[in-house]
mmCIF file of C-alpha atoms in Angstrom:
data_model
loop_
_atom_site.group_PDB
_atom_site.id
_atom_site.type_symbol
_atom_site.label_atom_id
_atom_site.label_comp_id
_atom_site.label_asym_id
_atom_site.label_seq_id
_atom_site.Cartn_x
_atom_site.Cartn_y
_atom_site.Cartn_z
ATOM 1 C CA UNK A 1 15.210 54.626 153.059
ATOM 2 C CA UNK A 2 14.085 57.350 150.480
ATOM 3 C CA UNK A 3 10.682 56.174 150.334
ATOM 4 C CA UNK A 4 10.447 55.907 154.093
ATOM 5 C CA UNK A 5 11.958 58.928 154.566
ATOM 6 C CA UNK A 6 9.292 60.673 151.854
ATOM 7 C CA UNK A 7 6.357 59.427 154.114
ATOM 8 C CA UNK A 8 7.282 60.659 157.286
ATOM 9 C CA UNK A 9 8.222 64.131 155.394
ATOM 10 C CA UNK A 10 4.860 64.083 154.156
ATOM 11 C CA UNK A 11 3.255 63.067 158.038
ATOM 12 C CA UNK A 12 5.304 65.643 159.747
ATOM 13 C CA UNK A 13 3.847 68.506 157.204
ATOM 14 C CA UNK A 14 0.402 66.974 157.336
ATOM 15 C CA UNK A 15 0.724 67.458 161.574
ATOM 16 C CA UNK A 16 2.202 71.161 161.324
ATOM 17 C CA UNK A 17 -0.551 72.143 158.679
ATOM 18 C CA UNK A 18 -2.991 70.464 160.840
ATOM 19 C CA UNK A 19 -1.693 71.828 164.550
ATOM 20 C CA UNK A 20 -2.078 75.395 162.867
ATOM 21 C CA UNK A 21 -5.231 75.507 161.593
ATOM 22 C CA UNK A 22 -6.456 73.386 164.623
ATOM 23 C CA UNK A 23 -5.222 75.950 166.749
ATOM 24 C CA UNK A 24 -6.396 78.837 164.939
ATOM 25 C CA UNK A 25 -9.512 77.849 164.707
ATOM 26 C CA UNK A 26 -10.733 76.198 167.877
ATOM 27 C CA UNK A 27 -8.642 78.071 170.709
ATOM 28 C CA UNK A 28 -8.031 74.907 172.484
ATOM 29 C CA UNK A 29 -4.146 74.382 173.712
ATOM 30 C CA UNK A 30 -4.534 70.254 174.400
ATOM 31 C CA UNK A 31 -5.285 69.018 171.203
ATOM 32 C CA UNK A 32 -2.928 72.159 169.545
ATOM 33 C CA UNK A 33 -0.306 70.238 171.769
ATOM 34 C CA UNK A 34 -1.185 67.135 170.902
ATOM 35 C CA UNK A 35 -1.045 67.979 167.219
ATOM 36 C CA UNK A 36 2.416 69.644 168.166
ATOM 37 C CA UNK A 37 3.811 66.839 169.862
ATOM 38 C CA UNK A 38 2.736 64.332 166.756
ATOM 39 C CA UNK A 39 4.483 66.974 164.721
ATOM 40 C CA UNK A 40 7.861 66.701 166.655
ATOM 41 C CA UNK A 41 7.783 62.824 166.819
ATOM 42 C CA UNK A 42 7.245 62.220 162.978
ATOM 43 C CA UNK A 43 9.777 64.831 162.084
ATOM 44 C CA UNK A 44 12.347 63.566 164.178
ATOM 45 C CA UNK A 45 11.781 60.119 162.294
ATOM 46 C CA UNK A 46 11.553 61.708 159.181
ATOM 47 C CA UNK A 47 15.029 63.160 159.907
ATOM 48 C CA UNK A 48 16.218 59.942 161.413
ATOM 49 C CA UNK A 49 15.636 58.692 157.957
ATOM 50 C CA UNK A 50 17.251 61.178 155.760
ATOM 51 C CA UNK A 51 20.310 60.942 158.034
ATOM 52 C CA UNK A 52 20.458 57.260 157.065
ATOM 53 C CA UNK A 53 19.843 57.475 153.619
ATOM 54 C CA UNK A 54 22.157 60.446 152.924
ATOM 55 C CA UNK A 55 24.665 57.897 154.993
ATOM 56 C CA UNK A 56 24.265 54.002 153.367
ATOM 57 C CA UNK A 57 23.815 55.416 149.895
ATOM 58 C CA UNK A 58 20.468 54.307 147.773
ATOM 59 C CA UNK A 59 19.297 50.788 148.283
ATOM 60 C CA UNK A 60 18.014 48.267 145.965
ATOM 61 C CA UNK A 61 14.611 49.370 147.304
ATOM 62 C CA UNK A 62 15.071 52.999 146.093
ATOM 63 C CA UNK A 63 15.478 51.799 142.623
ATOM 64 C CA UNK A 64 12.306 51.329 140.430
ATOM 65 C CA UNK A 65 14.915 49.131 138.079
ATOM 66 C CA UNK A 66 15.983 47.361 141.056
ATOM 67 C CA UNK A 67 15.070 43.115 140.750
ATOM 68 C CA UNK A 68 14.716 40.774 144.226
ATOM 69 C CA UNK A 69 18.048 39.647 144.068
ATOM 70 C CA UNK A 70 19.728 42.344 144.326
ATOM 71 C CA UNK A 71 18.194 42.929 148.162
ATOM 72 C CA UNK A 72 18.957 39.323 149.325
ATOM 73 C CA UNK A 73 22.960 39.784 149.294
ATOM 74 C CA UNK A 74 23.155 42.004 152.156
ATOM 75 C CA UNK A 75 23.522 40.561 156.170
ATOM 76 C CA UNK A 76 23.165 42.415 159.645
ATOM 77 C CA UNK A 77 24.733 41.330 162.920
ATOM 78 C CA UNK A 78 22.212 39.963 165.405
ATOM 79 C CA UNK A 79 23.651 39.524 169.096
ATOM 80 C CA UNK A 80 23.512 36.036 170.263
ATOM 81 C CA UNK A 81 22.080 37.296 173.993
ATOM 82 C CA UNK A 82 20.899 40.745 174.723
ATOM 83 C CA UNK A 83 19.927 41.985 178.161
ATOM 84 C CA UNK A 84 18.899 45.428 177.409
ATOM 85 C CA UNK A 85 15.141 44.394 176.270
ATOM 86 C CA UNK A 86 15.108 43.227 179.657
ATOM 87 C CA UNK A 87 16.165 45.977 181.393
ATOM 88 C CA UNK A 88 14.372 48.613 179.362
ATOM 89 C CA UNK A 89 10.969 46.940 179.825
ATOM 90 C CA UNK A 90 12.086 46.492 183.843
ATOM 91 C CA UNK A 91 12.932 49.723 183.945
ATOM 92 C CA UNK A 92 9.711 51.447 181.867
ATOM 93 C CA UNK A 93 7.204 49.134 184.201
ATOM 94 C CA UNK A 94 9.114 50.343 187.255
ATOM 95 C CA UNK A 95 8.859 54.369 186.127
ATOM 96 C CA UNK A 96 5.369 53.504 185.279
ATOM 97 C CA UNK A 97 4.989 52.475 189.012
ATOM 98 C CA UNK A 98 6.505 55.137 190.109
ATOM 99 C CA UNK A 99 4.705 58.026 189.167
ATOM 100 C CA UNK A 100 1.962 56.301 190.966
ATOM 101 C CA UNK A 101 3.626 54.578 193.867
ATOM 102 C CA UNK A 102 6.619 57.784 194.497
ATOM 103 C CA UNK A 103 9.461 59.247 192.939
ATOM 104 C CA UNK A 104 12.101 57.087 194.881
ATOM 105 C CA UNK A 105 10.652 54.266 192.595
ATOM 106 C CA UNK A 106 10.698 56.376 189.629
ATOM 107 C CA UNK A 107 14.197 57.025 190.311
ATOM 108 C CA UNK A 108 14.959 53.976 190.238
ATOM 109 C CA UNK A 109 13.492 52.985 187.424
ATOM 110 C CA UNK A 110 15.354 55.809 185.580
ATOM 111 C CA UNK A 111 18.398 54.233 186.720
ATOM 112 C CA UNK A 112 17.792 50.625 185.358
ATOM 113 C CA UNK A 113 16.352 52.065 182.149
ATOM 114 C CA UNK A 114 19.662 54.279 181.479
ATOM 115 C CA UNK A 115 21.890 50.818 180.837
ATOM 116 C CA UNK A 116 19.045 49.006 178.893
ATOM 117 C CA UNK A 117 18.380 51.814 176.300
ATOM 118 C CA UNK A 118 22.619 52.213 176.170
ATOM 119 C CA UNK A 119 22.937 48.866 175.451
ATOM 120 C CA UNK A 120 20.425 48.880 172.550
ATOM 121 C CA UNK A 121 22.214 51.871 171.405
ATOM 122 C CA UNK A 122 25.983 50.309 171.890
ATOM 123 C CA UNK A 123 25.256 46.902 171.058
ATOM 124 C CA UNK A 124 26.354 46.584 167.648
ATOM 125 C CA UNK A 125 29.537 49.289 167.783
ATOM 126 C CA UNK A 126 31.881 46.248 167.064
ATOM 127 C CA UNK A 127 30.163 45.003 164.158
ATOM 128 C CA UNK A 128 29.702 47.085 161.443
ATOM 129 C CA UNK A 129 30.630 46.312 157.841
#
């Protein structure tokens, strides 16, 4: 994860370097958001990936001594059936509709989304190693 972690360190800077001299220069406050908002997401990834690195330890990938075989030991859980891809696509397409169609839709969309993102997130509690 370190070397994952180093390039979304490095994009995050690149988009806060970038969002300031973008907006001091031209003035403009959509793309200084947009620049802003790019900034956000990659650091948040960035951290996302320090968190884990700082939390599994160094991985066989991290190691310029490291050979193949060391990687091909290690096993993650895969459910069998999941029904949260279906629900969080359902429930994306159906907030999608409903900022054009009303909120009631978006609403409800919110409400099938909430179980299919949980269940991504709370899938796997049971399984770890």
């Amino acid at each position: 994860m370190k070397g994952e972690a180093w390039l979304f360190t490095g994009t995050a800077l690149f988009f806060a370097a970038t969002a300031v001299v973008y907006g001091w220069f031209s003035r403009e406050p959509a793309g200084t958001a947009a620049l802003c908002v790019s900034f956000v997401m990659a650091g948040l990834v960035s951290a996302f990936l320090w968190r884990q690195y700082r939390r599994g330890g160094e991985r066989p990938e991290d190691r310029r001594e490291a050979e193949v075989r060391e990687a091909g030991d290690r096993r993650a859980f895969f459910p069998a059936r999941s029904h949260s891809p279906v629900l969080a696509a359902a429930g994306t397409a159906l907030i999608g509709l409903g900022v054009v169609q009303g909120l009631w839709l978006c609403l409800i969309g919110f409400g099938v989304l909430l179980p299919g993102v949980l269940g991504f997130a709370f899938q796997n509690l049971g399984h770890e190693e």
